[in-house]
Short mmCIF file of C-alpha atoms and ligand atoms in Angstrom, two decimals:
data_model
loop_
_atom_site.label_atom_id
_atom_site.label_comp_id
_atom_site.label_asym_id
_atom_site.label_seq_id
_atom_site.Cartn_x
_atom_site.Cartn_y
_atom_site.Cartn_z
CA MET A 9 9.20 -6.58 -36.69
CA ASN A 10 7.43 -3.67 -38.62
CA PRO A 11 8.45 -0.12 -37.50
CA SER A 12 6.15 1.29 -39.99
CA PHE A 13 3.32 -0.81 -38.36
CA LEU A 14 1.72 2.22 -36.58
CA ALA A 15 -1.70 1.94 -37.39
CA GLN A 16 -3.07 2.07 -41.04
CA ASP A 17 -6.59 1.74 -39.48
CA THR A 18 -8.62 2.12 -36.53
CA ILE A 19 -9.75 -1.14 -34.45
CA ALA A 20 -12.69 -1.67 -31.93
CA ALA A 21 -14.25 -4.29 -29.67
CA LEU A 22 -16.03 -5.20 -26.84
CA ALA A 23 -13.48 -5.87 -24.16
CA THR A 24 -15.96 -6.93 -21.55
CA PRO A 25 -17.80 -10.21 -21.94
CA PRO A 26 -20.77 -10.56 -24.32
CA GLY A 27 -24.20 -10.77 -22.24
CA GLU A 28 -25.95 -8.40 -19.91
CA GLY A 29 -23.87 -6.48 -17.32
CA ALA A 30 -23.81 -3.20 -15.50
CA ILE A 31 -21.08 -1.86 -17.91
CA GLY A 32 -20.06 -2.95 -21.24
CA VAL A 33 -16.34 -1.33 -22.20
CA ILE A 34 -15.98 -0.81 -26.05
CA ARG A 35 -12.46 0.24 -26.75
CA LEU A 36 -11.06 1.70 -30.05
CA SER A 37 -7.24 1.79 -31.19
CA GLY A 38 -5.74 3.72 -33.80
CA PRO A 39 -4.97 6.85 -35.47
CA ASP A 40 -8.56 7.71 -36.33
CA SER A 41 -10.22 6.53 -32.95
CA ILE A 42 -10.42 10.29 -31.24
CA ALA A 43 -11.79 11.96 -34.43
CA LEU A 44 -14.06 8.88 -34.88
CA ALA A 45 -15.69 8.64 -31.38
CA SER A 46 -16.08 12.34 -31.13
CA SER A 47 -18.59 12.41 -34.15
CA PHE A 48 -20.78 10.26 -31.80
CA LEU A 49 -19.90 11.86 -28.55
CA GLU A 50 -18.53 14.64 -26.73
CA LEU A 51 -14.99 13.52 -25.24
CA SER A 52 -12.89 15.44 -22.85
CA PRO A 53 -9.99 17.35 -24.28
CA VAL A 54 -8.18 16.10 -21.23
CA PRO A 55 -6.40 12.69 -21.81
CA ARG A 56 -7.15 10.18 -19.06
CA GLN A 57 -10.10 12.09 -18.01
CA ALA A 58 -13.32 10.30 -17.57
CA LYS A 59 -16.22 12.49 -19.25
CA LEU A 60 -19.87 11.37 -19.10
CA ALA A 61 -21.77 11.83 -22.38
CA VAL A 62 -24.50 10.73 -24.60
CA PHE A 63 -23.37 8.34 -27.29
CA ARG A 64 -25.77 9.46 -30.46
CA GLN A 65 -25.75 8.37 -34.24
CA ASN A 66 -27.73 10.70 -36.58
CA GLY A 67 -29.00 12.45 -33.74
CA ARG A 68 -30.80 9.47 -32.25
CA ARG A 69 -29.69 8.88 -28.75
CA ILE A 70 -28.45 5.41 -28.15
CA ASP A 71 -26.92 5.39 -24.67
CA GLN A 72 -25.30 7.35 -21.69
CA VAL A 73 -21.95 6.66 -21.43
CA VAL A 74 -18.58 7.37 -19.80
CA ALA A 75 -15.57 7.76 -22.27
CA THR A 76 -11.81 8.22 -21.67
CA VAL A 77 -9.53 9.48 -24.32
CA TYR A 78 -5.54 8.20 -24.22
CA ARG A 79 -3.43 9.88 -26.36
CA GLY A 80 -0.51 7.59 -27.91
CA PRO A 81 2.00 6.62 -26.87
CA ALA A 82 0.89 6.90 -23.47
CA SER A 83 -1.71 4.17 -24.03
CA PHE A 84 -1.89 0.19 -23.90
CA THR A 85 -1.56 -0.05 -27.46
CA GLY A 86 0.67 2.77 -27.95
CA GLU A 87 -1.71 4.51 -30.45
CA ASP A 88 -4.77 7.02 -29.84
CA MET A 89 -7.57 5.09 -27.84
CA VAL A 90 -10.87 5.80 -26.67
CA GLU A 91 -12.83 3.48 -24.22
CA ILE A 92 -16.32 3.84 -24.02
CA SER A 93 -17.99 2.30 -20.69
CA CYS A 94 -21.69 1.76 -22.21
CA HIS A 95 -24.65 0.16 -19.96
CA GLY A 96 -23.78 -3.26 -20.42
CA GLY A 97 -26.86 -4.32 -22.60
CA THR A 98 -26.87 -6.57 -25.80
CA SER A 99 -28.73 -4.11 -27.72
CA VAL A 100 -26.85 -0.87 -26.85
CA LEU A 101 -23.57 -2.66 -27.09
CA ARG A 102 -24.43 -4.11 -30.93
CA GLN A 103 -25.88 -0.51 -32.07
CA VAL A 104 -22.83 1.22 -30.47
CA MET A 105 -20.38 -1.42 -32.28
CA GLY A 106 -22.47 -1.01 -35.40
CA ALA A 107 -22.54 2.77 -35.51
CA LEU A 108 -18.47 2.50 -35.16
CA VAL A 109 -18.15 0.09 -38.00
CA ARG A 110 -20.24 2.05 -40.42
CA ALA A 111 -18.20 4.87 -39.71
CA GLY A 112 -15.19 3.24 -40.69
CA VAL A 113 -13.85 1.32 -37.80
CA ARG A 114 -12.89 -2.31 -38.23
CA SER A 115 -13.66 -4.87 -35.81
CA ALA A 116 -10.28 -6.33 -33.80
CA GLU A 117 -9.14 -9.63 -34.46
CA ARG A 118 -8.64 -11.80 -31.30
CA GLY A 119 -5.42 -10.40 -29.37
CA GLU A 120 -5.00 -7.48 -31.86
CA PHE A 121 -4.68 -4.59 -28.95
CA SER A 122 -1.96 -6.67 -27.47
CA GLN A 123 -0.58 -7.31 -30.88
CA ARG A 124 -0.28 -3.48 -31.35
CA ALA A 125 1.00 -3.10 -27.87
CA PHE A 126 3.74 -5.50 -28.73
CA LEU A 127 4.37 -4.17 -32.12
CA ASN A 128 4.60 -0.60 -30.60
CA GLY A 129 7.22 -1.99 -28.27
CA LYS A 130 4.68 -1.20 -25.00
CA MET A 131 5.85 -4.70 -23.81
CA ASP A 132 7.62 -7.80 -25.24
CA LEU A 133 6.29 -10.90 -25.98
CA LEU A 134 6.58 -12.33 -22.83
CA GLN A 135 4.49 -9.77 -21.14
CA ALA A 136 1.86 -9.79 -23.67
CA GLU A 137 1.72 -13.97 -23.09
CA ALA A 138 1.49 -12.78 -19.47
CA VAL A 139 -1.50 -10.88 -20.24
CA ALA A 140 -3.56 -13.84 -21.27
CA ASP A 141 -1.99 -15.94 -18.43
CA LEU A 142 -3.59 -13.56 -15.92
CA ILE A 143 -7.00 -13.27 -17.61
CA SER A 144 -7.11 -17.12 -17.99
CA ALA A 145 -5.87 -17.69 -14.24
CA ARG A 146 -7.93 -19.77 -12.08
CA THR A 147 -6.56 -19.40 -8.78
CA ALA A 148 -4.65 -16.67 -6.60
CA GLY A 149 -1.34 -18.82 -7.23
CA SER A 150 -1.41 -18.98 -11.25
CA GLY A 151 -2.91 -15.19 -11.17
CA ARG A 152 0.55 -14.26 -8.90
CA ALA A 153 2.80 -16.02 -11.48
CA ALA A 154 1.20 -14.19 -14.57
CA LEU A 155 1.08 -10.76 -13.00
CA SER A 156 4.74 -11.12 -12.30
CA ASN A 157 5.80 -12.06 -15.55
CA LEU A 158 3.31 -9.14 -16.85
CA GLU A 159 5.33 -6.69 -14.71
CA GLY A 160 8.51 -7.81 -16.57
CA LYS A 161 9.93 -10.19 -14.34
CA LEU A 162 10.75 -12.97 -16.62
CA SER A 163 11.57 -10.35 -19.45
CA GLY A 164 14.29 -8.82 -17.29
CA GLU A 165 15.99 -11.54 -16.20
CA VAL A 166 16.08 -12.72 -20.01
CA ARG A 167 17.33 -9.59 -20.96
CA ALA A 168 20.12 -9.64 -18.30
CA VAL A 169 21.25 -12.69 -19.69
CA ARG A 170 21.02 -11.54 -23.53
CA ASN A 171 22.97 -8.46 -22.34
CA ALA A 172 25.83 -10.46 -20.79
CA LEU A 173 26.11 -12.70 -23.84
CA VAL A 174 25.91 -9.68 -25.96
CA GLU A 175 28.90 -8.47 -24.42
CA ALA A 176 30.63 -12.10 -24.89
CA ALA A 177 29.96 -12.27 -28.39
CA ALA A 178 31.36 -8.90 -28.92
CA SER A 179 34.36 -9.74 -27.15
CA LEU A 180 34.94 -12.84 -29.24
CA GLU A 181 34.19 -11.30 -32.39
CA VAL A 182 36.73 -8.32 -31.84
CA ALA A 183 39.49 -11.02 -31.05
CA LEU A 184 38.56 -12.53 -34.28
CA ASP A 185 38.87 -9.54 -36.20
CA HIS A 186 42.28 -8.67 -34.85
CA SER A 187 43.66 -11.83 -34.27
CA ASP A 188 46.86 -10.56 -36.12
CA ASP A 189 47.22 -7.87 -33.85
CA PRO A 190 47.69 -8.54 -30.35
CA THR A 191 47.99 -4.91 -29.23
CA VAL A 192 44.21 -4.69 -29.68
CA GLY A 193 42.79 -5.55 -26.09
CA THR A 194 38.93 -6.69 -26.12
CA ALA A 195 36.51 -5.87 -23.19
CA LEU A 196 36.74 -9.51 -21.57
CA THR A 197 39.61 -11.99 -21.90
CA PHE A 198 39.04 -15.58 -23.30
CA LYS A 199 38.71 -16.75 -19.40
CA GLU A 200 36.06 -14.49 -18.76
CA ILE A 201 34.20 -14.90 -21.43
CA GLY A 202 34.00 -19.00 -20.13
CA SER A 203 32.88 -18.35 -17.07
CA ARG A 204 30.19 -15.51 -18.48
CA ILE A 205 29.13 -18.46 -20.65
CA GLU A 206 28.82 -20.91 -17.65
CA VAL A 207 27.28 -18.32 -15.30
CA GLN A 208 24.65 -17.48 -17.88
CA GLY A 209 23.98 -21.12 -18.84
CA GLN A 210 23.20 -21.68 -15.26
CA LYS A 211 20.57 -18.80 -15.14
CA ILE A 212 19.13 -20.16 -18.02
CA GLY A 213 19.09 -23.68 -16.42
CA ARG A 214 17.44 -22.12 -13.50
CA LEU A 215 14.37 -20.75 -15.51
CA LEU A 216 14.18 -23.83 -17.26
CA ALA A 217 13.54 -25.70 -14.01
CA SER A 218 10.79 -23.11 -13.19
CA TYR A 219 8.73 -24.71 -15.87
CA GLU A 220 7.20 -27.47 -13.88
CA SER A 221 5.86 -24.92 -11.19
CA GLY A 222 5.01 -23.10 -14.27
CA ARG A 223 3.06 -25.58 -16.26
CA LEU A 224 1.48 -26.50 -13.18
CA LEU A 225 0.36 -23.06 -11.96
CA LYS A 226 -0.94 -22.41 -15.91
CA GLU A 227 -2.59 -25.77 -16.63
CA GLY A 228 -3.71 -27.17 -12.96
CA VAL A 229 -2.03 -29.94 -11.00
CA LYS A 230 -3.56 -33.20 -12.52
CA ILE A 231 -4.85 -35.41 -9.50
CA ALA A 232 -5.93 -38.87 -10.46
CA ILE A 233 -8.38 -40.63 -8.08
CA ALA A 234 -7.76 -44.19 -8.34
CA GLY A 235 -8.81 -47.23 -6.65
CA ARG A 236 -11.07 -50.43 -6.69
CA PRO A 237 -14.74 -50.37 -7.66
CA ASN A 238 -16.80 -49.30 -5.28
CA ALA A 239 -14.31 -47.66 -2.95
CA GLY A 240 -15.92 -44.13 -2.97
CA LYS A 241 -13.84 -42.38 -5.76
CA SER A 242 -16.78 -40.79 -7.28
CA SER A 243 -18.36 -39.94 -3.91
CA LEU A 244 -14.79 -38.29 -2.95
CA LEU A 245 -14.75 -36.53 -6.10
CA ASN A 246 -18.36 -34.83 -5.45
CA SER A 247 -17.33 -34.17 -1.82
CA LEU A 248 -14.40 -32.13 -2.66
CA LEU A 249 -16.04 -30.38 -5.59
CA SER A 250 -19.49 -29.77 -2.93
CA SER A 251 -21.45 -30.93 -6.21
CA ASP A 252 -23.11 -34.04 -7.62
CA ARG A 253 -20.89 -34.15 -10.44
CA ALA A 254 -20.11 -37.73 -11.03
CA ILE A 255 -22.78 -40.72 -10.79
CA VAL A 256 -22.71 -42.81 -7.40
CA SER A 257 -24.42 -46.06 -7.08
CA PRO A 258 -23.74 -49.23 -4.60
CA HIS A 259 -22.99 -51.23 -7.86
CA PRO A 260 -19.32 -51.70 -8.47
CA GLY A 261 -18.28 -50.51 -11.87
CA THR A 262 -20.70 -47.29 -12.13
CA THR A 263 -17.54 -45.04 -13.46
CA ARG A 264 -17.10 -46.21 -16.92
CA ASP A 265 -15.24 -43.12 -18.31
CA THR A 266 -12.52 -40.84 -16.89
CA LEU A 267 -14.23 -37.39 -15.55
CA GLU A 268 -12.15 -34.25 -15.19
CA GLU A 269 -13.28 -31.16 -13.31
CA GLY A 270 -11.03 -27.91 -12.51
CA PHE A 271 -10.33 -27.58 -8.76
CA ASP A 272 -8.78 -24.95 -6.50
CA LEU A 273 -6.42 -26.75 -4.20
CA LEU A 274 -5.89 -23.98 -1.70
CA GLY A 275 -4.67 -21.47 -4.04
CA ILE A 276 -3.01 -23.78 -6.51
CA PRO A 277 -5.15 -24.74 -9.88
CA ALA A 278 -5.73 -28.50 -9.92
CA VAL A 279 -7.72 -30.76 -12.02
CA LEU A 280 -9.41 -33.71 -10.35
CA ILE A 281 -9.82 -36.70 -12.55
CA ASP A 282 -12.56 -39.59 -11.56
CA THR A 283 -11.80 -42.63 -12.92
CA ALA A 284 -13.38 -46.25 -13.57
CA GLY A 285 -12.67 -48.62 -10.88
CA LEU A 286 -9.50 -50.94 -11.41
CA ARG A 287 -10.46 -54.82 -11.01
CA ALA A 288 -8.75 -58.06 -11.95
CA HIS A 289 -11.60 -59.56 -13.56
CA THR A 290 -14.28 -58.28 -15.83
CA GLN A 291 -16.35 -59.84 -18.50
CA ASP A 292 -17.52 -56.40 -19.62
CA PRO A 293 -15.63 -54.95 -22.57
CA VAL A 294 -16.88 -51.64 -21.91
CA GLU A 295 -15.38 -51.84 -18.34
CA GLU A 296 -12.01 -52.98 -19.75
CA ILE A 297 -11.91 -50.06 -21.95
CA GLY A 298 -12.52 -47.92 -18.80
CA MET A 299 -10.02 -49.46 -16.88
CA GLU A 300 -7.12 -48.68 -19.91
CA ARG A 301 -8.32 -45.19 -19.61
CA THR A 302 -7.67 -45.36 -15.61
CA ARG A 303 -4.09 -46.65 -16.31
CA ARG A 304 -3.31 -43.83 -18.54
CA ALA A 305 -4.87 -41.28 -16.42
CA ILE A 306 -2.78 -42.27 -13.61
CA LEU A 307 0.43 -42.34 -15.81
CA GLU A 308 -0.52 -38.98 -17.14
CA SER A 309 -1.30 -37.10 -13.73
CA ASP A 310 0.79 -35.44 -11.53
CA MET A 311 -0.14 -37.11 -8.52
CA ALA A 312 -2.92 -39.38 -7.36
CA VAL A 313 -5.54 -40.01 -4.49
CA VAL A 314 -5.65 -43.62 -3.76
CA VAL A 315 -9.03 -44.46 -2.39
CA MET A 316 -9.24 -47.44 -0.14
CA ASP A 317 -12.62 -48.95 1.55
CA SER A 318 -11.68 -48.85 5.15
CA ALA A 319 -14.95 -51.10 6.03
CA SER A 320 -13.54 -53.88 3.95
CA GLU A 321 -10.37 -56.08 3.85
CA ILE A 322 -7.46 -55.13 1.73
CA SER A 323 -7.83 -56.76 -1.74
CA GLY A 324 -5.62 -58.07 -4.31
CA ASP A 325 -7.13 -55.21 -6.53
CA ASP A 326 -5.53 -53.05 -3.92
CA GLU A 327 -2.43 -54.21 -4.07
CA ARG A 328 -2.13 -54.17 -7.91
CA ILE A 329 -3.18 -50.48 -7.43
CA ALA A 330 -0.49 -49.83 -5.01
CA GLY A 331 2.24 -51.05 -7.75
CA LEU A 332 0.80 -48.58 -10.18
CA MET A 333 1.62 -45.69 -7.72
CA ASN A 334 5.36 -46.46 -8.04
CA GLY A 335 7.68 -43.38 -8.00
CA LYS A 336 4.20 -41.12 -8.37
CA LYS A 337 3.38 -38.67 -5.78
CA ALA A 338 0.19 -40.09 -3.80
CA VAL A 339 -2.16 -39.74 -0.75
CA VAL A 340 -4.05 -42.58 0.36
CA ALA A 341 -7.59 -41.72 1.38
CA LEU A 342 -8.68 -44.51 3.84
CA ASN A 343 -12.74 -43.96 2.82
CA LYS A 344 -16.09 -45.10 4.49
CA GLY A 345 -14.55 -43.91 7.78
CA ASP A 346 -18.14 -43.42 9.09
CA LEU A 347 -18.02 -47.45 9.24
CA PRO A 348 -16.57 -49.75 11.39
CA ALA A 349 -12.78 -50.24 10.23
CA LYS A 350 -11.92 -53.37 8.88
CA THR A 351 -8.61 -52.59 6.87
CA ASP A 352 -5.07 -53.67 8.56
CA LEU A 353 -3.39 -50.14 8.87
CA PRO A 354 0.15 -51.68 9.11
CA ARG A 355 -0.54 -53.57 5.86
CA VAL A 356 -1.55 -50.46 4.11
CA ARG A 357 1.49 -48.56 5.41
CA LYS A 358 3.41 -51.23 3.87
CA LEU A 359 1.64 -50.97 0.70
CA PHE A 360 2.11 -47.37 0.37
CA PRO A 361 5.36 -46.67 1.97
CA ASP A 362 6.01 -42.83 2.72
CA ARG A 363 2.81 -41.70 1.52
CA PRO A 364 0.22 -39.80 3.45
CA LEU A 365 -2.73 -41.65 4.97
CA VAL A 366 -5.87 -39.75 5.43
CA SER A 367 -9.24 -41.34 6.91
CA VAL A 368 -12.10 -39.48 5.24
CA SER A 369 -16.01 -40.29 4.85
CA ALA A 370 -16.78 -38.93 1.22
CA LEU A 371 -20.39 -39.79 2.32
CA LYS A 372 -20.47 -37.59 5.17
CA GLY A 373 -17.53 -35.05 3.70
CA GLU A 374 -15.65 -35.75 6.97
CA GLY A 375 -11.50 -35.59 6.85
CA MET A 376 -11.79 -33.19 3.59
CA GLU A 377 -9.79 -30.63 5.09
CA GLU A 378 -6.83 -32.99 6.00
CA LEU A 379 -6.83 -34.56 2.71
CA LEU A 380 -6.62 -30.91 0.69
CA GLN A 381 -3.61 -30.22 3.00
CA ALA A 382 -1.88 -33.96 2.65
CA LEU A 383 -2.53 -33.19 -1.36
CA ARG A 384 -1.22 -29.61 -1.04
CA GLY A 385 1.78 -31.18 0.78
CA GLN A 386 2.99 -33.01 -2.22
CA VAL A 387 2.73 -29.90 -4.13
CA GLN A 388 5.01 -28.19 -1.93
CA GLY A 389 8.28 -29.92 -2.93
CA ILE A 390 8.02 -28.16 -6.35
CA HIS A 391 10.58 -25.52 -7.14
CA GLY A 392 8.79 -22.08 -7.18
CA ILE A 393 5.15 -23.10 -6.60
CA GLU A 394 4.96 -21.66 -3.25
CA ASP A 395 6.35 -18.39 -3.96
CA PRO A 396 3.98 -16.08 -1.96
CA GLU A 397 4.61 -12.50 -3.88
CA GLY A 398 5.61 -14.47 -7.26
CA SER A 399 9.19 -13.02 -6.55
CA GLU A 400 10.66 -15.58 -8.92
CA ALA A 401 10.43 -15.42 -12.60
CA VAL A 402 8.59 -18.51 -13.66
CA VAL A 403 8.51 -20.20 -17.06
CA THR A 404 4.42 -21.17 -18.20
CA SER A 405 4.69 -22.39 -21.71
CA LEU A 406 6.34 -24.90 -23.81
CA ARG A 407 6.97 -22.27 -26.17
CA HIS A 408 9.08 -20.52 -23.38
CA ARG A 409 10.87 -23.84 -22.41
CA ASP A 410 12.09 -24.70 -26.11
CA CYS A 411 13.58 -21.35 -26.60
CA LEU A 412 15.42 -21.62 -23.37
CA ALA A 413 16.52 -25.11 -24.03
CA ARG A 414 17.68 -24.13 -27.65
CA ALA A 415 19.91 -21.09 -25.83
CA LYS A 416 21.14 -23.41 -23.16
CA GLU A 417 22.41 -26.18 -25.69
CA SER A 418 23.99 -23.39 -27.85
CA LEU A 419 25.62 -21.94 -24.49
CA ASP A 420 26.67 -25.52 -23.36
CA LYS A 421 28.41 -25.75 -27.04
CA ALA A 422 30.26 -22.58 -26.94
CA GLY A 423 31.10 -23.35 -23.39
CA ASP A 424 32.97 -26.62 -24.51
CA VAL A 425 34.70 -25.11 -27.68
CA ILE A 426 36.20 -22.50 -25.09
CA ARG A 427 37.15 -24.95 -22.63
CA GLN A 428 38.86 -27.15 -25.04
CA GLY A 429 40.84 -23.95 -26.46
CA GLY A 430 39.09 -24.37 -29.77
CA ALA A 431 38.20 -21.98 -32.64
CA GLU A 432 36.93 -18.54 -31.33
CA GLU A 433 34.53 -18.17 -34.46
CA LEU A 434 32.80 -21.55 -33.48
CA ALA A 435 32.07 -20.17 -29.83
CA ALA A 436 30.91 -16.80 -31.30
CA LEU A 437 28.36 -18.64 -33.59
CA GLU A 438 26.76 -20.63 -30.78
CA ILE A 439 26.66 -17.59 -28.81
CA ARG A 440 24.75 -16.01 -31.56
CA GLU A 441 22.53 -18.94 -31.80
CA ALA A 442 21.90 -18.67 -27.91
CA LEU A 443 21.07 -15.13 -28.49
CA GLU A 444 18.82 -15.68 -31.49
CA SER A 445 16.81 -18.41 -29.21
CA LEU A 446 16.54 -15.59 -26.41
CA GLY A 447 15.34 -13.31 -28.62
CA GLU A 448 12.63 -15.32 -30.00
CA LEU A 449 11.53 -15.87 -26.51
CA THR A 450 11.10 -12.23 -25.80
CA GLY A 451 9.51 -11.48 -29.38
CA GLU A 452 12.44 -9.22 -30.94
CA SER A 453 13.25 -12.07 -33.14
CA ALA A 454 10.44 -13.81 -33.54
CA GLU A 455 8.94 -14.56 -37.06
CA ALA A 456 5.50 -13.15 -37.71
CA ASP A 457 3.70 -16.28 -38.24
CA ILE A 458 4.63 -17.32 -34.65
CA LEU A 459 3.62 -13.92 -33.51
CA ASP A 460 -0.10 -14.58 -35.43
CA LYS A 461 -0.37 -17.76 -33.95
CA ILE A 462 0.37 -16.27 -30.44
CA PHE A 463 -1.89 -13.65 -30.70
CA SER A 464 -4.69 -15.36 -32.00
CA GLY A 465 -4.95 -17.55 -29.11
CA PHE A 466 -5.84 -14.41 -26.89
CA CYS A 467 -9.67 -13.32 -26.64
CA ILE A 468 -11.41 -10.69 -29.14
CA GLY A 469 -10.92 -7.04 -27.28
CA LYS A 470 -7.59 -7.98 -25.54
N1 GTP B 511 -20.83 -45.49 4.38
C1 GTP B 511 -20.16 -44.82 3.16
N2 GTP B 511 -20.73 -45.24 2.13
C2 GTP B 511 -19.71 -44.61 1.14
C3 GTP B 511 -18.73 -43.62 1.22
N3 GTP B 511 -18.31 -43.22 0.16
C4 GTP B 511 -18.86 -43.95 -0.87
N4 GTP B 511 -19.92 -44.46 -0.13
C5 GTP B 511 -20.90 -45.53 -0.93
O1 GTP B 511 -20.04 -46.39 -1.66
C6 GTP B 511 -20.62 -46.73 -2.95
C7 GTP B 511 -19.93 -46.65 -4.14
O2 GTP B 511 -19.62 -45.32 -4.18
P1 GTP B 511 -18.92 -44.76 -5.48
O3 GTP B 511 -18.60 -43.28 -5.03
O4 GTP B 511 -19.72 -44.78 -6.77
O5 GTP B 511 -17.66 -45.66 -5.68
P2 GTP B 511 -16.51 -45.54 -6.93
O6 GTP B 511 -15.38 -45.89 -6.44
O7 GTP B 511 -16.81 -44.22 -7.73
O8 GTP B 511 -16.98 -47.08 -7.55
P3 GTP B 511 -16.96 -47.40 -9.13
O9 GTP B 511 -17.61 -46.01 -9.85
O10 GTP B 511 -17.83 -48.14 -9.18
O11 GTP B 511 -15.42 -47.55 -9.55
C8 GTP B 511 -22.23 -46.05 -2.88
O12 GTP B 511 -22.87 -46.75 -2.48
C9 GTP B 511 -21.95 -44.92 -2.15
O13 GTP B 511 -22.82 -44.28 -1.35
C10 GTP B 511 -18.42 -43.46 2.80
O14 GTP B 511 -17.55 -42.34 3.01
N5 GTP B 511 -19.50 -44.18 3.81
MG1 MG B 512 -17.12 -44.18 -9.53
#
């Protein structure tokens, strides 16, 4: 981190989506932002007080705006900032941005406001990433998890672990430095250090376990819709999405390729995947490729909806599909419930033991609520996903998981050394390694290129 970072230049960007809108917000950050903005419009002398003003360039009126000044460090980035709420027209925003750039403001890079906030100590890396997660959250559940991390939930827990370990490492190092002088006491005894390492290791373990729900909340629960040709998979997808997304026809083998669509599973983000129907024999090489994709989609999904045609007998294809569901979370949708039933229900139960069965009619849109509840029930067992207030810290990215896993590994090694009465310097080294990994997580010891990579994934104006 570069403490002399504080603001060589002043940046600006449109903070709202481009296109027409009631307002479009342009924000500036950096040492000259207030002086520069003042050359175009009259600002309130009082920070955080919105003021109605006219944005003028060379005496020409461009827009009537509302501007707010923030004095650093009491601002999002920690620098002086100005937020100008313009009318959200493409031409107005282009002219205002153009005028600022000609006056010496630089157009901000992706994530540059957040990066400045991070570099100025306004938030740590986990919080900055949570801002991006909150912006891209597609459902209430993922938004809640992101907000709680933005407010510092995850950072707080990681910091508490770090503090406990710093003390343990310091005690070990004092013991090392004075190993020939038994009169020098340390804050913690060897035994206390051992149990502290164990407790902190368990805490990291719990955070690691939250990755499953974190990933699902961020990326969406992948739900493959599988079944034999013509069972009504594409019809079911369309019915759940309330749109004609996939082609439906009476010809078996209509769907050739997998088709994915985002979906709100009663507050939890999901991705529905329509697949090509699976059958034992086909002469068509394209259909064969499609079926291979179906098998892969099932394998890679978090759960499946097996669609069966309840108006016909169970076939060998249905049995083979049941075999693919081994060890997979699944719900069986007995489709075409509007037609006379021909399926042998006890046999279906035997084929899919312990799996919820729901009778639906994709054609008529019946039974969808029950199907959603059954799918939601499959998600319920996942640690932390049902947490209504987002009160548990949730790890949401592979980066987080990797840092935590490395920290845990180092701590486990340190624990082993101490248990076996081994060398203090080895244990101290492993604890230092763990601290380094945790520092990478919060950004304190993250390399510049890692930071650049993270922030460049943000949107412009954030
Ligand atoms: N009566 C009735 N017909 C249905 C229902 N669901 C689907 N169908 C009909 O069944 C036929 C096949 O539907 P699709 O949704 O294309 O079936 P699919 O499983 O996607 O088939 P493939 O893509 O070929 O694997 C179409 O003629 C649908 O109109 C239902 O609930 N009731
Ligand atoms: Mg289909």
